[in-house]
mmCIF file of C-alpha atoms and ligand atoms in Angstrom:
data_model
loop_
_atom_site.group_PDB
_atom_site.id
_atom_site.type_symbol
_atom_site.label_atom_id
_atom_site.label_comp_id
_atom_site.label_asym_id
_atom_site.label_seq_id
_atom_site.Cartn_x
_atom_site.Cartn_y
_atom_site.Cartn_z
ATOM 1 C CA UNK A 543 -3.963 -22.157 -6.539
ATOM 2 C CA UNK A 544 -6.114 -22.953 -3.467
ATOM 3 C CA UNK A 545 -9.288 -24.940 -4.117
ATOM 4 C CA UNK A 546 -11.932 -24.235 -2.944
ATOM 5 C CA UNK A 547 -11.274 -20.523 -2.449
ATOM 6 C CA UNK A 548 -11.854 -19.146 1.064
ATOM 7 C CA UNK A 549 -14.600 -16.497 1.483
ATOM 8 C CA UNK A 550 -12.013 -13.747 2.078
ATOM 9 C CA UNK A 551 -8.364 -13.602 1.057
ATOM 10 C CA UNK A 552 -5.463 -11.495 -0.183
ATOM 11 C CA UNK A 553 -3.601 -12.131 -3.432
ATOM 12 C CA UNK A 554 -0.044 -11.041 -4.173
ATOM 13 C CA UNK A 555 3.448 -12.222 -5.027
ATOM 14 C CA UNK A 556 5.324 -12.430 -2.762
ATOM 15 C CA UNK A 557 2.631 -12.720 -0.090
ATOM 16 C CA UNK A 558 4.408 -14.458 2.807
ATOM 17 C CA UNK A 559 5.027 -11.137 4.592
ATOM 18 C CA UNK A 560 1.354 -10.168 4.729
ATOM 19 C CA UNK A 561 -0.166 -9.464 8.132
ATOM 20 C CA UNK A 562 -3.657 -9.006 6.676
ATOM 21 C CA UNK A 563 -4.826 -12.573 7.508
ATOM 22 C CA UNK A 564 -3.891 -11.992 11.136
ATOM 23 C CA UNK A 565 -5.794 -8.710 11.319
ATOM 24 C CA UNK A 566 -8.937 -9.841 9.534
ATOM 25 C CA UNK A 567 -9.178 -13.236 11.254
ATOM 26 C CA UNK A 568 -8.786 -11.582 14.674
ATOM 27 C CA UNK A 569 -11.628 -9.176 13.828
ATOM 28 C CA UNK A 570 -13.881 -11.885 12.328
ATOM 29 C CA UNK A 571 -13.343 -14.050 15.403
ATOM 30 C CA UNK A 572 -13.957 -11.169 17.822
ATOM 31 C CA UNK A 573 -17.252 -10.270 16.124
ATOM 32 C CA UNK A 574 -18.361 -13.900 15.733
ATOM 33 C CA UNK A 575 -18.567 -13.656 11.919
ATOM 34 C CA UNK A 576 -18.253 -17.180 10.469
ATOM 35 C CA UNK A 577 -15.822 -16.293 7.678
ATOM 36 C CA UNK A 578 -12.085 -16.835 7.265
ATOM 37 C CA UNK A 579 -9.336 -14.910 5.464
ATOM 38 C CA UNK A 580 -6.229 -16.412 3.872
ATOM 39 C CA UNK A 581 -3.156 -15.281 1.924
ATOM 40 C CA UNK A 582 -2.853 -16.751 -1.572
ATOM 41 C CA UNK A 583 0.292 -16.481 -3.675
ATOM 42 C CA UNK A 584 -0.791 -15.569 -7.220
ATOM 43 C CA UNK A 585 1.718 -14.871 -9.974
ATOM 44 C CA UNK A 586 0.901 -12.516 -12.851
ATOM 45 C CA UNK A 587 0.205 -15.414 -15.218
ATOM 46 C CA UNK A 588 -2.315 -16.929 -12.735
ATOM 47 C CA UNK A 589 -4.439 -13.818 -12.262
ATOM 48 C CA UNK A 590 -6.999 -14.503 -15.017
ATOM 49 C CA UNK A 591 -7.607 -18.073 -13.792
ATOM 50 C CA UNK A 592 -8.022 -16.810 -10.241
ATOM 51 C CA UNK A 593 -10.674 -14.299 -11.315
ATOM 52 C CA UNK A 594 -12.508 -16.996 -13.295
ATOM 53 C CA UNK A 595 -12.520 -19.155 -10.180
ATOM 54 C CA UNK A 596 -13.698 -16.271 -7.966
ATOM 55 C CA UNK A 597 -16.743 -15.821 -10.218
ATOM 56 C CA UNK A 598 -17.704 -19.494 -9.720
ATOM 57 C CA UNK A 599 -17.053 -19.638 -5.961
ATOM 58 C CA UNK A 600 -18.721 -18.392 -2.776
ATOM 59 C CA UNK A 601 -16.231 -15.601 -2.353
ATOM 60 C CA UNK A 602 -17.243 -12.488 -0.387
ATOM 61 C CA UNK A 603 -14.271 -10.400 -1.445
ATOM 62 C CA UNK A 604 -10.509 -10.088 -1.439
ATOM 63 C CA UNK A 605 -7.548 -7.763 -1.094
ATOM 64 C CA UNK A 606 -5.027 -7.179 -3.857
ATOM 65 C CA UNK A 607 -1.376 -6.357 -3.279
ATOM 66 C CA UNK A 608 1.950 -6.235 -5.067
ATOM 67 C CA UNK A 609 2.147 -6.632 -8.080
ATOM 68 C CA UNK A 610 -1.542 -6.863 -9.093
ATOM 69 C CA UNK A 611 -3.180 -3.566 -8.055
ATOM 70 C CA UNK A 612 -3.150 -2.133 -11.572
ATOM 71 C CA UNK A 613 -3.192 -5.281 -13.720
ATOM 72 C CA UNK A 614 -6.386 -6.538 -12.083
ATOM 73 C CA UNK A 615 -8.412 -3.573 -13.360
ATOM 74 C CA UNK A 616 -9.443 -4.927 -16.798
ATOM 75 C CA UNK A 617 -10.594 -8.162 -15.124
ATOM 76 C CA UNK A 618 -13.198 -6.484 -12.874
ATOM 77 C CA UNK A 619 -16.752 -5.324 -13.670
ATOM 78 C CA UNK A 620 -17.225 -2.019 -11.855
ATOM 79 C CA UNK A 621 -15.233 0.456 -9.755
ATOM 80 C CA UNK A 622 -15.942 2.985 -7.124
ATOM 81 C CA UNK A 623 -14.984 6.533 -8.004
ATOM 82 C CA UNK A 624 -11.651 6.646 -6.144
ATOM 83 C CA UNK A 625 -10.340 3.346 -7.572
ATOM 84 C CA UNK A 626 -11.288 4.531 -11.052
ATOM 85 C CA UNK A 627 -9.546 7.872 -10.618
ATOM 86 C CA UNK A 628 -6.422 6.398 -9.040
ATOM 87 C CA UNK A 629 -6.131 3.471 -11.439
ATOM 88 C CA UNK A 630 -5.325 0.970 -8.675
ATOM 89 C CA UNK A 631 -7.484 -1.510 -6.737
ATOM 90 C CA UNK A 632 -6.615 -3.035 -3.362
ATOM 91 C CA UNK A 633 -10.074 -4.362 -2.408
ATOM 92 C CA UNK A 634 -12.638 -6.329 -4.415
ATOM 93 C CA UNK A 635 -16.218 -6.955 -3.325
ATOM 94 C CA UNK A 636 -18.260 -9.682 -5.020
ATOM 95 C CA UNK A 637 -21.961 -8.894 -5.146
ATOM 96 C CA UNK A 638 -24.907 -9.285 -7.532
ATOM 97 C CA UNK A 639 -23.411 -6.619 -9.835
ATOM 98 C CA UNK A 640 -20.220 -8.677 -10.265
ATOM 99 C CA UNK A 641 -16.709 -7.886 -9.036
ATOM 100 C CA UNK A 642 -16.416 -4.321 -7.775
ATOM 101 C CA UNK A 643 -12.988 -2.671 -7.302
ATOM 102 C CA UNK A 644 -12.262 -0.237 -4.476
ATOM 103 C CA UNK A 645 -9.164 1.474 -3.156
ATOM 104 C CA UNK A 646 -9.005 1.540 0.633
ATOM 105 C CA UNK A 647 -5.285 2.429 0.628
ATOM 106 C CA UNK A 648 -6.660 5.959 0.302
ATOM 107 C CA UNK A 649 -8.397 5.628 3.683
ATOM 108 C CA UNK A 650 -5.161 4.197 5.093
ATOM 109 C CA UNK A 651 -3.082 7.125 3.834
ATOM 110 C CA UNK A 652 -5.660 9.770 4.893
ATOM 111 C CA UNK A 653 -5.873 8.482 8.456
ATOM 112 C CA UNK A 654 -2.121 7.936 8.781
ATOM 113 C CA UNK A 655 -1.167 11.417 7.633
ATOM 114 C CA UNK A 656 -3.965 13.285 9.449
ATOM 115 C CA UNK A 657 -1.855 13.944 12.606
ATOM 116 C CA UNK A 658 0.841 15.581 10.419
ATOM 117 C CA UNK A 659 -1.573 17.822 8.487
ATOM 118 C CA UNK A 660 -0.071 21.170 9.495
ATOM 119 C CA UNK A 661 3.493 20.049 8.630
ATOM 120 C CA UNK A 662 2.557 18.559 5.256
ATOM 121 C CA UNK A 663 -0.078 20.982 3.954
ATOM 122 C CA UNK A 664 0.950 22.648 0.661
ATOM 123 C CA UNK A 665 4.550 21.356 0.835
ATOM 124 C CA UNK A 666 6.424 18.916 -1.435
ATOM 125 C CA UNK A 667 6.814 15.127 -1.550
ATOM 126 C CA UNK A 668 9.315 12.686 -2.995
ATOM 127 C CA UNK A 669 7.900 9.226 -3.685
ATOM 128 C CA UNK A 670 10.097 6.222 -4.284
ATOM 129 C CA UNK A 671 8.149 3.800 -6.513
ATOM 130 C CA UNK A 672 5.232 4.428 -8.841
ATOM 131 C CA UNK A 673 2.951 1.436 -8.238
ATOM 132 C CA UNK A 674 -0.447 1.072 -6.570
ATOM 133 C CA UNK A 675 0.576 2.387 -3.143
ATOM 134 C CA UNK A 676 2.317 5.395 -4.735
ATOM 135 C CA UNK A 677 -0.850 6.192 -6.686
ATOM 136 C CA UNK A 678 -2.980 6.236 -3.511
ATOM 137 C CA UNK A 679 -0.372 8.404 -1.766
ATOM 138 C CA UNK A 680 -0.110 10.942 -4.580
ATOM 139 C CA UNK A 681 -3.912 11.115 -4.856
ATOM 140 C CA UNK A 682 -4.375 11.848 -1.138
ATOM 141 C CA UNK A 683 -1.422 14.245 -0.942
ATOM 142 C CA UNK A 684 -2.783 16.204 -3.885
ATOM 143 C CA UNK A 685 -6.467 16.273 -2.936
ATOM 144 C CA UNK A 686 -6.405 16.328 0.883
ATOM 145 C CA UNK A 687 -3.069 17.974 1.666
ATOM 146 C CA UNK A 688 -2.668 20.327 -1.321
ATOM 147 C CA UNK A 689 0.905 19.139 -1.909
ATOM 148 C CA UNK A 690 2.371 21.484 -4.500
ATOM 149 C CA UNK A 691 5.301 19.547 -5.929
ATOM 150 C CA UNK A 692 5.923 15.828 -6.505
ATOM 151 C CA UNK A 693 9.211 14.065 -7.276
ATOM 152 C CA UNK A 694 9.033 10.434 -8.370
ATOM 153 C CA UNK A 695 12.094 8.188 -8.146
ATOM 154 C CA UNK A 696 11.433 4.978 -10.081
ATOM 155 C CA UNK A 697 13.028 2.199 -12.087
ATOM 156 C CA UNK A 698 10.353 2.618 -14.739
ATOM 157 C CA UNK A 699 10.116 6.167 -16.099
ATOM 158 C CA UNK A 700 7.101 5.092 -18.170
ATOM 159 C CA UNK A 701 5.224 4.054 -15.027
ATOM 160 C CA UNK A 702 5.995 7.408 -13.392
ATOM 161 C CA UNK A 703 4.817 9.247 -16.503
ATOM 162 C CA UNK A 704 1.488 7.440 -16.561
ATOM 163 C CA UNK A 705 0.964 8.071 -12.823
ATOM 164 C CA UNK A 706 1.578 11.797 -13.400
ATOM 165 C CA UNK A 707 -0.764 11.890 -16.377
ATOM 166 C CA UNK A 708 -3.561 9.708 -14.851
ATOM 167 C CA UNK A 709 -3.600 11.698 -11.607
ATOM 168 C CA UNK A 710 -3.259 15.015 -13.451
ATOM 169 C CA UNK A 711 -0.215 16.177 -11.488
ATOM 170 C CA UNK A 712 0.994 19.514 -12.781
ATOM 171 C CA UNK A 713 4.223 20.102 -10.908
ATOM 172 C CA UNK A 714 6.234 16.874 -11.073
ATOM 173 C CA UNK A 715 9.797 15.739 -11.701
ATOM 174 C CA UNK A 716 10.906 12.194 -12.480
ATOM 175 C CA UNK A 717 14.242 11.081 -11.061
ATOM 176 C CA UNK A 718 15.667 8.058 -12.915
ATOM 177 C CA UNK A 719 16.627 5.230 -10.573
ATOM 178 C CA UNK A 720 20.424 5.296 -11.074
ATOM 179 C CA UNK A 721 20.462 9.061 -10.539
ATOM 180 C CA UNK A 722 18.323 8.740 -7.405
ATOM 181 C CA UNK A 723 20.660 6.139 -5.914
ATOM 182 C CA UNK A 724 23.527 8.656 -6.208
ATOM 183 C CA UNK A 725 21.664 11.513 -4.460
ATOM 184 C CA UNK A 726 23.142 12.897 -1.254
ATOM 185 C CA UNK A 727 20.000 14.816 -0.264
ATOM 186 C CA UNK A 728 16.653 16.042 -1.526
ATOM 187 C CA UNK A 729 14.635 19.057 -0.464
ATOM 188 C CA UNK A 730 11.141 17.483 -0.388
ATOM 189 C CA UNK A 731 9.382 17.880 2.965
ATOM 190 C CA UNK A 732 7.918 14.381 2.838
ATOM 191 C CA UNK A 733 10.131 11.442 1.773
ATOM 192 C CA UNK A 734 8.125 8.286 1.082
ATOM 193 C CA UNK A 735 9.205 4.747 0.345
ATOM 194 C CA UNK A 736 6.409 3.165 -1.744
ATOM 195 C CA UNK A 737 8.476 0.167 -2.909
ATOM 196 C CA UNK A 738 8.792 -3.217 -1.158
ATOM 197 C CA UNK A 739 12.502 -2.539 -0.467
ATOM 198 C CA UNK A 740 13.207 -3.385 3.183
ATOM 199 C CA UNK A 741 10.185 -5.692 3.551
ATOM 200 C CA UNK A 742 10.654 -8.975 5.433
ATOM 201 C CA UNK A 743 12.611 -11.180 4.691
ATOM 202 C CA UNK A 744 14.882 -8.763 2.716
ATOM 203 C CA UNK A 745 15.274 -6.438 5.678
ATOM 204 C CA UNK A 746 18.785 -5.270 4.712
ATOM 205 C CA UNK A 747 17.537 -3.434 1.631
ATOM 206 C CA UNK A 748 16.835 0.289 1.373
ATOM 207 C CA UNK A 749 15.842 2.364 -1.646
ATOM 208 C CA UNK A 750 18.438 4.992 -0.671
ATOM 209 C CA UNK A 751 22.065 5.157 -1.749
ATOM 210 C CA UNK A 752 24.660 4.977 1.036
ATOM 211 C CA UNK A 753 25.579 8.691 0.844
ATOM 212 C CA UNK A 754 21.999 9.975 1.248
ATOM 213 C CA UNK A 755 21.330 12.247 4.248
ATOM 214 C CA UNK A 756 17.913 13.327 5.532
ATOM 215 C CA UNK A 757 17.531 16.706 7.223
ATOM 216 C CA UNK A 758 15.843 17.156 10.617
ATOM 217 C CA UNK A 759 12.906 19.094 9.155
ATOM 218 C CA UNK A 760 11.980 16.235 6.810
ATOM 219 C CA UNK A 761 9.342 13.594 7.478
ATOM 220 C CA UNK A 762 10.029 10.035 6.293
ATOM 221 C CA UNK A 763 7.123 7.638 5.669
ATOM 222 C CA UNK A 764 7.598 3.971 4.751
ATOM 223 C CA UNK A 765 4.669 1.900 3.485
ATOM 224 C CA UNK A 766 6.609 -1.245 4.378
ATOM 225 C CA UNK A 767 5.234 -2.440 7.732
ATOM 226 C CA UNK A 768 7.267 -5.558 8.458
ATOM 227 C CA UNK A 769 9.655 -4.873 10.137
ATOM 228 C CA UNK A 770 7.871 -1.986 11.827
ATOM 229 C CA UNK A 771 10.972 0.201 11.364
ATOM 230 C CA UNK A 772 12.621 -0.724 8.069
ATOM 231 C CA UNK A 773 16.145 0.411 7.152
ATOM 232 C CA UNK A 774 14.748 3.497 5.341
ATOM 233 C CA UNK A 775 13.116 4.753 8.571
ATOM 234 C CA UNK A 776 16.087 3.870 10.762
ATOM 235 C CA UNK A 777 18.291 5.887 8.393
ATOM 236 C CA UNK A 778 15.888 8.875 8.615
ATOM 237 C CA UNK A 779 15.707 8.630 12.393
ATOM 238 C CA UNK A 780 19.504 8.574 12.670
ATOM 239 C CA UNK A 781 19.603 11.805 10.637
ATOM 240 C CA UNK A 782 17.106 13.453 13.008
ATOM 241 C CA UNK A 783 13.967 13.344 10.798
ATOM 242 C CA UNK A 784 10.477 12.503 11.992
ATOM 243 C CA UNK A 785 9.256 9.098 10.889
ATOM 244 C CA UNK A 786 5.881 7.531 10.072
ATOM 245 C CA UNK A 787 5.653 3.739 9.992
ATOM 246 C CA UNK A 788 3.479 1.672 7.634
ATOM 247 C CA UNK A 789 1.431 0.013 10.405
ATOM 248 C CA UNK A 790 -1.274 2.725 10.756
ATOM 249 C CA UNK A 791 -1.820 2.608 6.990
ATOM 250 C CA UNK A 792 -2.136 -1.186 7.130
ATOM 251 C CA UNK A 793 -4.662 -0.948 9.951
ATOM 252 C CA UNK A 794 -6.814 1.793 8.444
ATOM 253 C CA UNK A 795 -6.980 0.284 4.968
ATOM 254 C CA UNK A 796 -7.987 -3.008 6.628
ATOM 255 C CA UNK A 797 -10.749 -1.279 8.624
ATOM 256 C CA UNK A 798 -12.205 0.160 5.402
ATOM 257 C CA UNK A 799 -12.005 -3.172 3.505
ATOM 258 C CA UNK A 800 -13.571 -5.056 6.435
ATOM 259 C CA UNK A 801 -16.517 -2.634 6.430
ATOM 260 C CA UNK A 802 -17.051 -3.132 2.686
ATOM 261 C CA UNK A 803 -17.219 -6.929 3.076
ATOM 262 C CA UNK A 804 -19.085 -7.290 6.373
ATOM 263 C CA UNK A 805 -20.862 -3.953 6.908
ATOM 264 C CA UNK A 806 -19.246 -3.937 10.382
ATOM 265 C CA UNK A 807 -16.580 -1.832 12.087
ATOM 266 C CA UNK A 808 -13.359 -3.730 12.654
ATOM 267 C CA UNK A 809 -12.583 -3.692 16.426
ATOM 268 C CA UNK A 810 -9.443 -1.619 15.972
ATOM 269 C CA UNK A 811 -7.945 -1.850 19.452
ATOM 270 C CA UNK A 812 -8.185 -5.663 19.476
ATOM 271 C CA UNK A 813 -6.721 -5.896 15.940
ATOM 272 C CA UNK A 814 -3.863 -3.532 16.881
ATOM 273 C CA UNK A 815 -3.097 -5.562 19.999
ATOM 274 C CA UNK A 816 -2.956 -8.816 18.026
ATOM 275 C CA UNK A 817 -0.779 -7.199 15.366
ATOM 276 C CA UNK A 818 1.735 -5.671 17.770
ATOM 277 C CA UNK A 819 1.918 -8.853 19.841
ATOM 278 C CA UNK A 820 2.685 -10.905 16.708
ATOM 279 C CA UNK A 821 5.245 -8.397 15.432
ATOM 280 C CA UNK A 822 7.042 -8.399 18.780
ATOM 281 C CA UNK A 823 7.383 -12.194 18.522
ATOM 282 C CA UNK A 824 8.500 -12.453 14.888
ATOM 283 C CA UNK A 825 10.952 -9.549 14.658
HETATM 284 P P1 NAP B 1962 3.279 -2.323 -6.902
HETATM 285 O O1 NAP B 1962 2.041 -1.726 -7.421
HETATM 286 O O2 NAP B 1962 3.772 -3.581 -7.503
HETATM 287 O O3 NAP B 1962 4.444 -1.198 -6.984
HETATM 288 C C1 NAP B 1962 5.726 -1.447 -6.479
HETATM 289 C C2 NAP B 1962 6.645 -0.302 -6.861
HETATM 290 O O4 NAP B 1962 7.926 -0.577 -6.272
HETATM 291 C C3 NAP B 1962 6.880 -0.183 -8.366
HETATM 292 O O5 NAP B 1962 7.125 1.153 -8.701
HETATM 293 C C4 NAP B 1962 8.140 -1.029 -8.548
HETATM 294 O O6 NAP B 1962 8.918 -0.669 -9.651
HETATM 295 C C5 NAP B 1962 8.903 -0.673 -7.296
HETATM 296 N N1 NAP B 1962 9.879 -1.717 -6.985
HETATM 297 C C6 NAP B 1962 9.611 -3.025 -6.707
HETATM 298 N N2 NAP B 1962 10.768 -3.678 -6.451
HETATM 299 C C7 NAP B 1962 11.776 -2.764 -6.576
HETATM 300 C C8 NAP B 1962 13.183 -2.837 -6.451
HETATM 301 N N3 NAP B 1962 13.809 -3.975 -6.121
HETATM 302 N N4 NAP B 1962 13.896 -1.709 -6.683
HETATM 303 C C9 NAP B 1962 13.278 -0.545 -7.008
HETATM 304 N N5 NAP B 1962 11.932 -0.415 -7.140
HETATM 305 C C10 NAP B 1962 11.203 -1.518 -6.929
HETATM 306 O O7 NAP B 1962 3.173 -2.600 -5.330
HETATM 307 P P2 NAP B 1962 2.320 -1.770 -4.242
HETATM 308 O O8 NAP B 1962 1.018 -2.404 -4.102
HETATM 309 O O9 NAP B 1962 2.442 -0.333 -4.559
HETATM 310 O O10 NAP B 1962 3.134 -2.138 -2.913
HETATM 311 C C11 NAP B 1962 4.424 -1.610 -2.655
HETATM 312 C C12 NAP B 1962 4.819 -1.984 -1.222
HETATM 313 O O11 NAP B 1962 3.972 -1.287 -0.325
HETATM 314 C C13 NAP B 1962 4.640 -3.464 -0.889
HETATM 315 O O12 NAP B 1962 5.705 -3.870 -0.085
HETATM 316 C C14 NAP B 1962 3.346 -3.522 -0.105
HETATM 317 O O13 NAP B 1962 3.325 -4.598 0.814
HETATM 318 C C15 NAP B 1962 3.404 -2.172 0.620
HETATM 319 N N6 NAP B 1962 2.075 -1.648 0.949
HETATM 320 C C16 NAP B 1962 1.822 -1.353 2.251
HETATM 321 C C17 NAP B 1962 0.588 -0.835 2.607
HETATM 322 C C18 NAP B 1962 0.309 -0.529 4.042
HETATM 323 O O14 NAP B 1962 -0.880 -0.547 4.388
HETATM 324 N N7 NAP B 1962 1.285 -0.198 4.861
HETATM 325 C C19 NAP B 1962 -0.385 -0.599 1.635
HETATM 326 C C20 NAP B 1962 -0.068 -0.868 0.313
HETATM 327 C C21 NAP B 1962 1.168 -1.404 -0.021
HETATM 328 P P3 NAP B 1962 8.845 -1.501 -11.025
HETATM 329 O O15 NAP B 1962 7.574 -1.101 -11.667
HETATM 330 O O16 NAP B 1962 10.073 -1.071 -11.755
HETATM 331 O O17 NAP B 1962 8.880 -2.961 -10.634
#
């Protein structure tokens, strides 16, 4: 663990792929805010110690990513309404009330899907994965886009069941992982990868089986943002579907977290420029 802790950081495991330090440091620098943001690898068994250390340090706040978005909940003091209802936290603010959990992935999903509103409204969605990102997606699709039917393809049926029950989803099917990997097609309008499959450095992985075919009227969305077009999206594009990359979600959730910590708007065009420039060099 890093000692002393920086004022802002992201925890996860693995965390090497994260572009959040780049985004937040560019914005902090641009606005002349004397804070820094780092990525810290934290395994499950280190989470409690980290939180103890946060309470003793001059930390402003931090982001939470895979695999801690749900397990961190019992370690925090308060939650905003959306994080409580979703059951996943991606942003923590430290203030005089203690450690407060928020979910800005919701903002990321809302903003990313807004341009596709008329195509998505009151349709159906298949989500691959049932973790923190999937929870934010299902919440937004249900409440803002009136999605009528959800299919969840996951390794852990139990996890899918608790997502369905916590988010009070009425029309849902669970597709066990082995069965999903054999599918040749699915009729959901929106096909979403909410697993880390395809994320740098394991760019040859896809959640789909080799015989799967998208249809041209489907929309594929991948939360993985590095590479910008993971295998899942390249597969969808080859089959003629529309695609949505994970970068807008990354940017918009970062904007919302930045505002919670600093009270300031992240300069989005500068942050986007820095992000795209870096991606073009590393991919
Ligand atoms: P999480 O809460 O740990 O959930 C991960 C989900 O993926 C779980 O359902 C997990 O299943 C499944 N999974 C993991 N490895 C798998 C594998 N090898 N095969 C099949 N399923 C697998 O993580 P998260 O926070 O939701 O993040 C998921 C991904 O989304 C990460 O790559 C993260 O970087 C990305 N993300 C991107 C954005 C963005 O702004 N674009 C925002 C949030 C997250 P098990 O429970 O069986 O392990």
